[in-house]
Coordinates of C-alpha atoms and ligand atoms in Angstrom, one line a residue:
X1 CA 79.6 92.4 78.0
X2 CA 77.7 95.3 76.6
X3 CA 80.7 97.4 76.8
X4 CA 83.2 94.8 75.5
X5 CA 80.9 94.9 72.4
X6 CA 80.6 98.6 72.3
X7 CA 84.4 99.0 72.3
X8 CA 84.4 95.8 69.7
X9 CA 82.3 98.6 67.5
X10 CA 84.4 101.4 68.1
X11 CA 87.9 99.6 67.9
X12 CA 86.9 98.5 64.4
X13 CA 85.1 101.8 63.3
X14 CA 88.6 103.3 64.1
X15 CA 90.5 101.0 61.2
X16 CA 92.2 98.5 64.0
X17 CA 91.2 94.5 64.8
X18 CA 89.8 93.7 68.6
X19 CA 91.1 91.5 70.7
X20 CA 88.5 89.0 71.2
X21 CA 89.1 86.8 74.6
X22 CA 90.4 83.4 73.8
X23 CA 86.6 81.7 74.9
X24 CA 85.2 83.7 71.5
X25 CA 85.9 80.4 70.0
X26 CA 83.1 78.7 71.9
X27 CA 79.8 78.9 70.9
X28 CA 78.5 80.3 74.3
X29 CA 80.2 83.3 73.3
X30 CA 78.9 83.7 70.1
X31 CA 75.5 83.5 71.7
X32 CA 76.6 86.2 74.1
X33 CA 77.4 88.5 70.9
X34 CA 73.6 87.8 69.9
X35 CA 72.6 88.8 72.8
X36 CA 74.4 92.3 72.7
X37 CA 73.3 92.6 69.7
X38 CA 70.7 95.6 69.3
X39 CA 69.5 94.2 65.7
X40 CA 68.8 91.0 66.2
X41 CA 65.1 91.6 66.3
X42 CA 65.6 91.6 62.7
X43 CA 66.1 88.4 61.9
X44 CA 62.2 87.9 62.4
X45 CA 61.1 89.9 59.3
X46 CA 62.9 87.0 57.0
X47 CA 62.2 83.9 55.7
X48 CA 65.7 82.2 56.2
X49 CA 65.7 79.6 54.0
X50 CA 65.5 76.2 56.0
X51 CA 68.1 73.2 55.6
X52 CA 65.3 71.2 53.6
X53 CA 63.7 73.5 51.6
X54 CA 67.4 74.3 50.0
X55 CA 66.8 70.7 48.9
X56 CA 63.2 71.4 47.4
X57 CA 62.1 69.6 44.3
X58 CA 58.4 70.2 44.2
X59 CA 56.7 72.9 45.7
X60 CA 54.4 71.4 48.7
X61 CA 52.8 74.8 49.8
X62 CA 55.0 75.5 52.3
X63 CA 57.2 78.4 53.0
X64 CA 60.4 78.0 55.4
X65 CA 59.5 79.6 59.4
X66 CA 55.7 80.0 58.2
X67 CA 53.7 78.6 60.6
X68 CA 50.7 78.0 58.5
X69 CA 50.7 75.9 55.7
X70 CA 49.9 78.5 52.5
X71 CA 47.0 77.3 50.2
X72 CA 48.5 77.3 46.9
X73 CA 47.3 73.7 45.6
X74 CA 44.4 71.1 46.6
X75 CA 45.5 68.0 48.4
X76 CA 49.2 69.1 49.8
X77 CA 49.7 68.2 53.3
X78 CA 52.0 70.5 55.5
X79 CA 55.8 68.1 55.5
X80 CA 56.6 67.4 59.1
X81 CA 60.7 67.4 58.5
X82 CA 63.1 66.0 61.9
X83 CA 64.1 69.4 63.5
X84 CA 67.5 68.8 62.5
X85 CA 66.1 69.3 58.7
X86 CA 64.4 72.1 60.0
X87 CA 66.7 74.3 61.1
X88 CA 67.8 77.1 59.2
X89 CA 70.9 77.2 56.8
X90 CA 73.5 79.2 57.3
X91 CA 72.7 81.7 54.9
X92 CA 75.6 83.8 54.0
X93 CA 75.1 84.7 50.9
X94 CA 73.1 87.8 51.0
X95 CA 75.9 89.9 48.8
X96 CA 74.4 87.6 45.7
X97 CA 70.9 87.4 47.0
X98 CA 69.3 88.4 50.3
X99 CA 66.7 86.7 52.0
X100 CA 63.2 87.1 51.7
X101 CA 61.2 89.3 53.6
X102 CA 58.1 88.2 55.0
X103 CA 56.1 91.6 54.6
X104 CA 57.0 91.6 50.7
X105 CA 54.1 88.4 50.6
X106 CA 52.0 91.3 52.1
X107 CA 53.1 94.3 50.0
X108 CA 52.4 91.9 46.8
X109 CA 48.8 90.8 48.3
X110 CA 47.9 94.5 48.6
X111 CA 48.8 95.3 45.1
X112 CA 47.1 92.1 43.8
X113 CA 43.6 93.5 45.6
X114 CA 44.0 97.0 44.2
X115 CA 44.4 95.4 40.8
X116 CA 41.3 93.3 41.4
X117 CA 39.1 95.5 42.9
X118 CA 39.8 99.0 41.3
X119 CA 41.7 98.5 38.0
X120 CA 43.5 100.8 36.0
X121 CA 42.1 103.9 39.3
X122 CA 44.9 102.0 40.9
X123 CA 47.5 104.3 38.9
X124 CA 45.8 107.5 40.6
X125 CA 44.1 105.8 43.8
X126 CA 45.7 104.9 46.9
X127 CA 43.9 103.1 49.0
X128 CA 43.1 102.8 52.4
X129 CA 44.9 100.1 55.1
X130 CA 47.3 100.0 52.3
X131 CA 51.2 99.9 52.3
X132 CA 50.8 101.3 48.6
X133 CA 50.6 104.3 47.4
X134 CA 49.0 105.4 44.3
X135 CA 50.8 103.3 41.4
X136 CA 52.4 106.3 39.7
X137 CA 53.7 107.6 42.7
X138 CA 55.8 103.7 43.6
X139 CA 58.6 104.7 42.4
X140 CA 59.3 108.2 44.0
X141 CA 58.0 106.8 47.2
X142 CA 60.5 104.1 47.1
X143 CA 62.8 107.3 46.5
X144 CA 61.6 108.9 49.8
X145 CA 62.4 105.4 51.6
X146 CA 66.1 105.7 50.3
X147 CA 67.8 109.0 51.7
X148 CA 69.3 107.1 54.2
X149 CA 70.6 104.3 52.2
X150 CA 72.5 106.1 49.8
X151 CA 73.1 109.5 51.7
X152 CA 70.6 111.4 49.3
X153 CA 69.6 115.1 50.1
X154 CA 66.3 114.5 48.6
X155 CA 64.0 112.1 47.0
X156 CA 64.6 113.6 43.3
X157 CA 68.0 112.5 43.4
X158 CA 67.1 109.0 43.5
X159 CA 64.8 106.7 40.8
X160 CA 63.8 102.8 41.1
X161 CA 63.6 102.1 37.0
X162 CA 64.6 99.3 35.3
X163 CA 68.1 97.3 36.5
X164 CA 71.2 98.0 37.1
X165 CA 72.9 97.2 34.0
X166 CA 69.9 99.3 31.9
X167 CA 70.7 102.2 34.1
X168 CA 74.1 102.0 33.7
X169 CA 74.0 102.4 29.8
X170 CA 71.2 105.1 30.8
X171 CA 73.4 106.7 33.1
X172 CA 76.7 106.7 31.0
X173 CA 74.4 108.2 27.5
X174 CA 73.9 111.4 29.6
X175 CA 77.1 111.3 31.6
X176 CA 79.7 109.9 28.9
X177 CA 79.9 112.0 26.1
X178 CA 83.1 112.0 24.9
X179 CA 85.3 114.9 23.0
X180 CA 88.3 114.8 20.9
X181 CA 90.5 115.3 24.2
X182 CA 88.5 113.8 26.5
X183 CA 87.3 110.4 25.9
X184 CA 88.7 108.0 28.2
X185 CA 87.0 105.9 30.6
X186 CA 88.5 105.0 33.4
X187 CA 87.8 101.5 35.3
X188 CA 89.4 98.6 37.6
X189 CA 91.1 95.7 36.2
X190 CA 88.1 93.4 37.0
X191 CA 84.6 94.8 36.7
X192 CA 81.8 92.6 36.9
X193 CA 81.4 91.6 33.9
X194 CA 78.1 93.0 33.1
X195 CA 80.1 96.5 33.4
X196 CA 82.6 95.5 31.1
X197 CA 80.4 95.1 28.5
X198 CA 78.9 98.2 29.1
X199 CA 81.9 100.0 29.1
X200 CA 83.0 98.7 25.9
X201 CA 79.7 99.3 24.0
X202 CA 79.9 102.9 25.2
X203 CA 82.9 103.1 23.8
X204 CA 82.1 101.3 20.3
X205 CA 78.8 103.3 20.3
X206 CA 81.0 106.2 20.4
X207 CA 83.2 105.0 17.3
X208 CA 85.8 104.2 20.1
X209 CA 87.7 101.8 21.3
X210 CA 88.7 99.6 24.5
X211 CA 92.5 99.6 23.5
X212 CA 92.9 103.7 23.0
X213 CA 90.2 104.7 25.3
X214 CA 89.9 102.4 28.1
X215 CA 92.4 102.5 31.0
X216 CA 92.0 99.5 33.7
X217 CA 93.6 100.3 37.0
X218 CA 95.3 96.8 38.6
X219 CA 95.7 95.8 41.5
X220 CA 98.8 94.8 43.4
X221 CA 99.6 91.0 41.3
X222 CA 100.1 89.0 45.1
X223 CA 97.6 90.5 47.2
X224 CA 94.6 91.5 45.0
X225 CA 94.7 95.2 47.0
X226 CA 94.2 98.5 45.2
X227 CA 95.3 101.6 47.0
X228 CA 93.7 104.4 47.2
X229 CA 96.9 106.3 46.0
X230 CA 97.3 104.0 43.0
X231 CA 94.0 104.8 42.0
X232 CA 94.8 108.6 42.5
X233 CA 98.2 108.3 40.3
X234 CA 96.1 106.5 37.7
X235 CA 93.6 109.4 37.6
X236 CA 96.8 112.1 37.6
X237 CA 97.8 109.9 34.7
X238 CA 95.0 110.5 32.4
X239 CA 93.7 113.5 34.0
X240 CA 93.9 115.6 30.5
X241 CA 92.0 112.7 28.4
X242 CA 89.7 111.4 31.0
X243 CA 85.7 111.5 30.6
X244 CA 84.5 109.3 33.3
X245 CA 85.8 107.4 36.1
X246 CA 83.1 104.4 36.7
X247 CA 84.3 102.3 39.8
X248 CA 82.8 100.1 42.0
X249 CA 81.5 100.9 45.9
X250 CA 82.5 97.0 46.9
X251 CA 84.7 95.4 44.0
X252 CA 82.6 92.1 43.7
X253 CA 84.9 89.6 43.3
X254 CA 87.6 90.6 46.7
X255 CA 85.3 92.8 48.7
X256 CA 87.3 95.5 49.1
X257 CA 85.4 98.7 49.3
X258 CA 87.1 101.7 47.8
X259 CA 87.4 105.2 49.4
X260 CA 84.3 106.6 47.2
X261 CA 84.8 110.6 48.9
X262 CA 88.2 111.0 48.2
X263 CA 88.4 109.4 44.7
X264 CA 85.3 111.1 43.7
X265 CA 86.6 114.5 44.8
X266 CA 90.2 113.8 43.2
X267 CA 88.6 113.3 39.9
X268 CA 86.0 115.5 39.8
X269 CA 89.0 118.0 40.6
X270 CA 90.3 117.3 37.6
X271 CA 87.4 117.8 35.5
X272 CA 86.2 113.9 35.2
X273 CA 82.8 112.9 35.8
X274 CA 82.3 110.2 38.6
X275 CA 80.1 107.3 38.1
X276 CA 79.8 104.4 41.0
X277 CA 78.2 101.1 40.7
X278 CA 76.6 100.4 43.8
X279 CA 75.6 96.8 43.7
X280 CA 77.4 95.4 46.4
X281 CA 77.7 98.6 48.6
X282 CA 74.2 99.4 48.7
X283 CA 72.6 98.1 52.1
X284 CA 75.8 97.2 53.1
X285 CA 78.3 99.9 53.5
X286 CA 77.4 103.9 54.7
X287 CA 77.1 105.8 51.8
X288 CA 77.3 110.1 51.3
X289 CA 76.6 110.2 48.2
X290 CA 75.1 114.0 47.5
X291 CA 78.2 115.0 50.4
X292 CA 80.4 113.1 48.3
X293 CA 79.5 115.2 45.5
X294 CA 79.0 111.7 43.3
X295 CA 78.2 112.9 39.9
X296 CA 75.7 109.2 39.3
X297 CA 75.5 105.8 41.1
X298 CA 73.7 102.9 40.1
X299 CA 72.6 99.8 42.0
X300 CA 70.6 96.3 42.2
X301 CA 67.9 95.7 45.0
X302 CA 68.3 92.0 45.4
X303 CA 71.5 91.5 46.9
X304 CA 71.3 93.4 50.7
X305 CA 68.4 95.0 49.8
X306 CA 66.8 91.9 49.5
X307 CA 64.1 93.2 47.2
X308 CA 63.5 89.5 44.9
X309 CA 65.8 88.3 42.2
X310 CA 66.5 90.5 39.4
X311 CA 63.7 93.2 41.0
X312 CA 63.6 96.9 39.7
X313 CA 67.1 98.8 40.1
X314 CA 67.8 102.2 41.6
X315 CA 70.1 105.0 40.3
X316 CA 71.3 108.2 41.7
X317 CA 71.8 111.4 39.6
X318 CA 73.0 114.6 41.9
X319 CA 71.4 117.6 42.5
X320 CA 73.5 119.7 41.1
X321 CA 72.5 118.3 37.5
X322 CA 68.8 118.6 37.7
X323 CA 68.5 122.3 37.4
X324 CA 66.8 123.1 33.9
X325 CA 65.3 126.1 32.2
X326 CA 62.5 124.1 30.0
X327 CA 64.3 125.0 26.9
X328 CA 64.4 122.6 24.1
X329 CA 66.6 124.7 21.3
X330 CA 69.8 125.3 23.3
X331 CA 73.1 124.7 22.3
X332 CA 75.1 121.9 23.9
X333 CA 78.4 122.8 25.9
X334 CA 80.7 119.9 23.9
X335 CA 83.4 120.0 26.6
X336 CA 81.1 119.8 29.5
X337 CA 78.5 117.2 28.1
X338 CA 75.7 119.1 29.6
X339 CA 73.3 121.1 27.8
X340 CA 73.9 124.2 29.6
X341 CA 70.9 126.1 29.2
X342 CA 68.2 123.6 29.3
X343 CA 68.5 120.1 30.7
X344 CA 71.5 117.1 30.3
X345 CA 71.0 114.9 27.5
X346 CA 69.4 111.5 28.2
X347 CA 67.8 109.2 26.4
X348 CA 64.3 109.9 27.1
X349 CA 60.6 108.3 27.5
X350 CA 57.2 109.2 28.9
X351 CA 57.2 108.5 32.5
X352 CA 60.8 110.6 32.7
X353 CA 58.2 113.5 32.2
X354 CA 57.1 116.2 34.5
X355 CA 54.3 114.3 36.3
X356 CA 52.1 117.3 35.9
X357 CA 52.5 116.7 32.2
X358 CA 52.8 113.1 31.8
X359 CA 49.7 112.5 30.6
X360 CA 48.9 115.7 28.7
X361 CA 50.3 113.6 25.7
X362 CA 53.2 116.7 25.1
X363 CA 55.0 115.9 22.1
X364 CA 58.2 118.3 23.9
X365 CA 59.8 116.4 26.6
X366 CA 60.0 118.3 29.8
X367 CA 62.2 115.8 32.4
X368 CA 60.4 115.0 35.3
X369 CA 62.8 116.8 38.4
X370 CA 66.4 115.3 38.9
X371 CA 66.7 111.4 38.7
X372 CA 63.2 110.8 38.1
X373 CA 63.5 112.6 34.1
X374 CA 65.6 109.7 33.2
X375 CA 62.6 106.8 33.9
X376 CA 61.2 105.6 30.9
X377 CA 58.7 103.4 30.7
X378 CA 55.5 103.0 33.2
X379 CA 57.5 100.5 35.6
X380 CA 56.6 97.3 37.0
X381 CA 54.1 97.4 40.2
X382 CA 54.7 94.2 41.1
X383 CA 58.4 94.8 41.1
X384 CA 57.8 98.2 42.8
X385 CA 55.6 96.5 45.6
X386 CA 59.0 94.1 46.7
X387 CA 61.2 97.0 46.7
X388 CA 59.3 98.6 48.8
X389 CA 58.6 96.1 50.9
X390 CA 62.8 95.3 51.6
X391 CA 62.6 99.0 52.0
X392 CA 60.1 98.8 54.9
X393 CA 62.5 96.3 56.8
X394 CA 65.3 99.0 56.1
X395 CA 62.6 101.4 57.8
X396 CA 62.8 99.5 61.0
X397 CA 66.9 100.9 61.7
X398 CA 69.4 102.8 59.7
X399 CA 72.5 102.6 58.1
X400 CA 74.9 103.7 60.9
X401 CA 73.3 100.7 63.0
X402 CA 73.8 98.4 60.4
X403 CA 77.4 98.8 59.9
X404 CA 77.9 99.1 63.1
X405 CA 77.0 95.5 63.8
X406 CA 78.6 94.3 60.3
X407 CA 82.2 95.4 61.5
X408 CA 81.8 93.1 64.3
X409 CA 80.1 90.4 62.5
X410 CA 82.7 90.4 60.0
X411 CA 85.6 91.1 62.2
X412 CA 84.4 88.0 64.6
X413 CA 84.3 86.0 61.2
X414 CA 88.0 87.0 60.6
X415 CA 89.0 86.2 63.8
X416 CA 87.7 83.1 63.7
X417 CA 89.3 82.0 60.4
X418 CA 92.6 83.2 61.4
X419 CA 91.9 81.1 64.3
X420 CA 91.2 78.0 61.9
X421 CA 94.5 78.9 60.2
X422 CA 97.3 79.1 63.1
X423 CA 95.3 75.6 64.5
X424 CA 96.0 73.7 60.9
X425 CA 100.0 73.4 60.6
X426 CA 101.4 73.6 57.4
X427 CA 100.8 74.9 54.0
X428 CA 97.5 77.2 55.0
X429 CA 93.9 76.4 52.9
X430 CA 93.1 79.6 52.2
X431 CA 94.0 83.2 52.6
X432 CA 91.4 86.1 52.7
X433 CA 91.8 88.2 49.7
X434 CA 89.5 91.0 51.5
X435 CA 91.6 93.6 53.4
X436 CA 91.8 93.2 56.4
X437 CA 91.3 97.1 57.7
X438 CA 87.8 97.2 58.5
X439 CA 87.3 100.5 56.6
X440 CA 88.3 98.7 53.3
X441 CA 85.4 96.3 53.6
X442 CA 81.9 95.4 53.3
X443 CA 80.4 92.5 55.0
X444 CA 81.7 89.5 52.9
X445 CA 85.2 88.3 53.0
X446 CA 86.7 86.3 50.3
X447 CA 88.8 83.1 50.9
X448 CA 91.2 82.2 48.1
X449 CA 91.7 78.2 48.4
X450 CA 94.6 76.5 48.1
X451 CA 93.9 75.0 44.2
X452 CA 91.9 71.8 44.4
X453 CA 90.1 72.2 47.0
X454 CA 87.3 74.4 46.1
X455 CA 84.6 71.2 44.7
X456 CA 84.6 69.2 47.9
X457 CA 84.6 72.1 50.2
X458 CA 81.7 73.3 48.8
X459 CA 80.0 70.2 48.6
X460 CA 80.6 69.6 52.8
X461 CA 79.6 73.5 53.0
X462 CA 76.3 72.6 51.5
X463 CA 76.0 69.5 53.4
X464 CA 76.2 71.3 56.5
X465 CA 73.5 73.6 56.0
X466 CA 76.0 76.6 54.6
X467 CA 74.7 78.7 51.5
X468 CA 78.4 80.6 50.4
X469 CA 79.0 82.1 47.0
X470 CA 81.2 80.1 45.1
X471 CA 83.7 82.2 42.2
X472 CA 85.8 79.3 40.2
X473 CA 88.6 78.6 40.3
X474 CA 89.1 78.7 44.0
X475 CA 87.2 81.2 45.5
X476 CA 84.1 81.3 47.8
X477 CA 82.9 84.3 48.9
X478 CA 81.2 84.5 52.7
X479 CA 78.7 87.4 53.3
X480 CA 77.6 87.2 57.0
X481 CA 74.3 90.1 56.5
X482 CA 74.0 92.2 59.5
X483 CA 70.0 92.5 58.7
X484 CA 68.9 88.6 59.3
X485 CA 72.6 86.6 60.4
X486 CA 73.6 85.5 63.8
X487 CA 77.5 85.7 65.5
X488 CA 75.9 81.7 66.1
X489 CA 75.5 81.8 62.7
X490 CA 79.5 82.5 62.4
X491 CA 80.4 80.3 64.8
X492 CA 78.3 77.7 63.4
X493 CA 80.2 78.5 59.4
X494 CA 83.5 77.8 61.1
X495 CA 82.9 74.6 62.3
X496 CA 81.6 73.3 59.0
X497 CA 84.5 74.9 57.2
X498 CA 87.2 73.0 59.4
X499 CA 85.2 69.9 58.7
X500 CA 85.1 71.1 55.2
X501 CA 88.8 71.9 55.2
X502 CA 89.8 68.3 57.5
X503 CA 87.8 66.3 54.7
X504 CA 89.3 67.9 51.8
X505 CA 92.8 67.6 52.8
Ligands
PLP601 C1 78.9 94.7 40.6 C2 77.7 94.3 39.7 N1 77.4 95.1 38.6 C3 76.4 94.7 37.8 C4 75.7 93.6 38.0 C5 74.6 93.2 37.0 O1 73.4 93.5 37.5 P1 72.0 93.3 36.6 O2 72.0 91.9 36.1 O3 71.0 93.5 37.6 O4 72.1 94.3 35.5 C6 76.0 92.8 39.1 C7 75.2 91.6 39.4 O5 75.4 90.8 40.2 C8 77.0 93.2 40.0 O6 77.4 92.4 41.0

């Protein structure tokens, strides 16, 4: 079995779909997939959320796996729930937000007893038998923690500061800065819309507009697919007039996950920036971003970095524009957008200064090294503490092991479905939106339903324990996480689905 799920790995990390016996629809199997399954020691650092808490109304003191009941209020009494209750929910939908990690409780108990006990030292201090470090050195060190993540070459070209959409507009004022010729911004046809507004702001704030200076690459009308060469002939399109191409790693809404090297180096060939937004490739798919020669990436922390619900962000600026000479009077290159002699434009605040500096009160701005000049304000500890804490559980494997076990997750899911499919004559239910070559994809695949259906299947999907992201009109999007879900966990989505499906016909 071991080598069936080796080749399993290596079948789909070549672009191709396994064969999977025809007992992979039994749930023995599934459980044999577990138990292959290198990772699955994971699961134990999260609190999956448990069929009844999803139906909480009150809080009773209780967290979901805990064994002990938590002392929050006087009187509560731990709620003995049937095992059935118990059990925990199919919880697919990590690409919106992950599950909690247990250690975070820990992380934010340490920084609630530095607080307590040592006050405002806390900034400078770090304390014994502490995960913490010093509060002033959070952020970096949440840096250091994210080389492997995002293929960084070193800690200064990664921040935690704000969130994403912040550091996008922070990102784009230093790395969009439009000239006469060169002012377009290239995007897809359906950013999240978060980076739609950004993008048009930027452009307004620029005395621009959307309908001379924004071009929106489309995908193919039936199938929802953008190919990499139509994104190419786009670029070769506007190559002249282009400032920035901002795309997304994972396009949200149909999981497809673009070919970040090669459009990146096409357009930086042509003398366009290259900015990514990261949320939904971040913990989920490999990234190279200082090999790829990315120009700047943003990304959130709560979706499979499972960091808390709109926690503090991270952006990543490349080495190759950190390099600065300390001069404030120099004279900006226009066509490049880069102050060439001293450092690239931002807008600025204290904590982007030289640490050494910070707190010498300078009235002259000298940026902090590479990603870490563009912070601004003194960031949140309590936000820093959670990030760090996800980060920990990231600590305990890498990347390459991660997607390794997501191609198989996600290519058992597929095969499954297809499965459902070719069993239901007639008009199909659904049809997966997300490509189907495993190199084009993240963890989540998106099922387009047949219209209509989309209310009562996700009322039976909730009803039977399964948390999916739900995009109206008619699509639900199904993220089986590599870090904390099961094949059973699959297995176990499938057979609520076809009741789902049965009962909505
Ligand atoms: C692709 C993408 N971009 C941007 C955002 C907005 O993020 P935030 O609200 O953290 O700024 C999201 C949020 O889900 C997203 O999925």
């Amino acid at each position: 079995m071991d080598a069936e799920y080796q080749s399993f790995i290596k079948t789909l990390r070549a672009g191709h779909k396994p064969e999977f016996p025809a007992d992979a629809k039994s749930i023995e199997y599934a459980r044999l997939l577990d138990a292959q399954d290198k990772l699955s020691f994971l699961r134990a650092n999260f609190n999956i959320p448990t069929r009844s808490p999803l139906r909480k109304r009150a809080l009773d003191g209780t967290v979901p796996g805990a064994v002990k009941q938590l002392d929050i209020s006087n009187g509560t009494k731990h709620v003995k729930g049937d095992a059935k209750e118990d059990a925990p929910s199919i919880y697919f939908v990590g690409n919106s937000l992950g599950a909690q990690p247990k250690c975070v409780r820990q992380y934010l108990n340490a920084q609630l007893e530095t607080w307590a006990s040592i006050g405002v030292n806390g900034h400078f201090t770090s304390l014994d038998n502490s995960p913490l470090t010093a509060w002033q050195d959070m952020a970096a060190d949440c840096a250091q923690q994210s080389l492997d993540l995002v293929g960084a070459a070193s800690a200064s070209e990664v921040i935690y500061m704000n969130t994403l959409t912040v550091n996008l507009h922070l990102m784009m004022a230093s790395f969009y800065r439009p000239t006469e010729r060169r002012h377009k911004i290239i995007a897809e046809w359906k950013p999240f819309p978060s980076d739609s507004y950004a993008i048009a702001s930027q452009l307004q704030w620029h005395g621009l507009s959307p309908s001379t200076s924004l071009v929106e690459i489309h995908p193919d009308p039936e199938t929802m697919y953008i190919s990499t060469e139509h994104i190419l002939s786009v670029i070769d399109e506007h190559a002249d007039s282009t400032a920035l191409l901002l795309l997304p790693g994972i396009q949200y809404y149909t999981g497809q996950l673009f070919n970040i090297p090669l459009i990146t180096s096409h357009a930086r060939a042509r003398g366009i920036t290259v900015g990514w937004d990261l949320a939904h490739a971040v913990g989920n798919a490999e990234l190279f971003l200082h090999a790829w020669d990315v120009d700047f990436a943003v990304w959130c922390t709560y979706k499979y970095l499972n960091a808390g619900p709109g926690a503090i962000a991270g952006a990543f600026v490349h080495e190759r524009h950190h390099h600065h000479g300390h001069h404030h009077h120099s004279t900006p290159d226009p066509e490049k957008g880069v102050d060439v002699v001293g450092y690239l434009p931002r807008l600025a605040g204290w904590y982007g200064a030289d640490k050494t500096t910070r707190f010498n009160m300078d009235k002259v701005f000298r940026p902090a090294e590479g990603a870490h000049g563009w912070q601004m304000s003194n960031p949140s500890v309590v936000d820093l503490a959670c990030v760090r804490a996800a980060l920990a559980v990231f600590g305990q494997t890498d990347m390459r092991a991660l997607r390794d076990k997501a191609v198989v997750l996600t290519g058992y899911l597929e095969w499954l479905l297809m499965g459902l499919l070719k069993d239901n004559f007639g008009e199909p239910a659904f049809r997966i939106i997300t490509p189907g070559n495993p190199l084009e994809r993240g963890s989540h695949l998106s099922l387009l339903l047949r219209p209509g259906l989309l209310d009562r299947v996700s009322e039976t999907l909730a009803a039977g324990g399964v948390v999916v992201d739900v995009r109206k009109p008619d699509v639900i999007r199904v993220a089986p996480v590599p870090m904390y879900c099961r094949f059973e966990d699959v297995w176990g989505f499938i057979e609520v689905l076809k009741t789902a499906l049965e009962e909505a016909r």
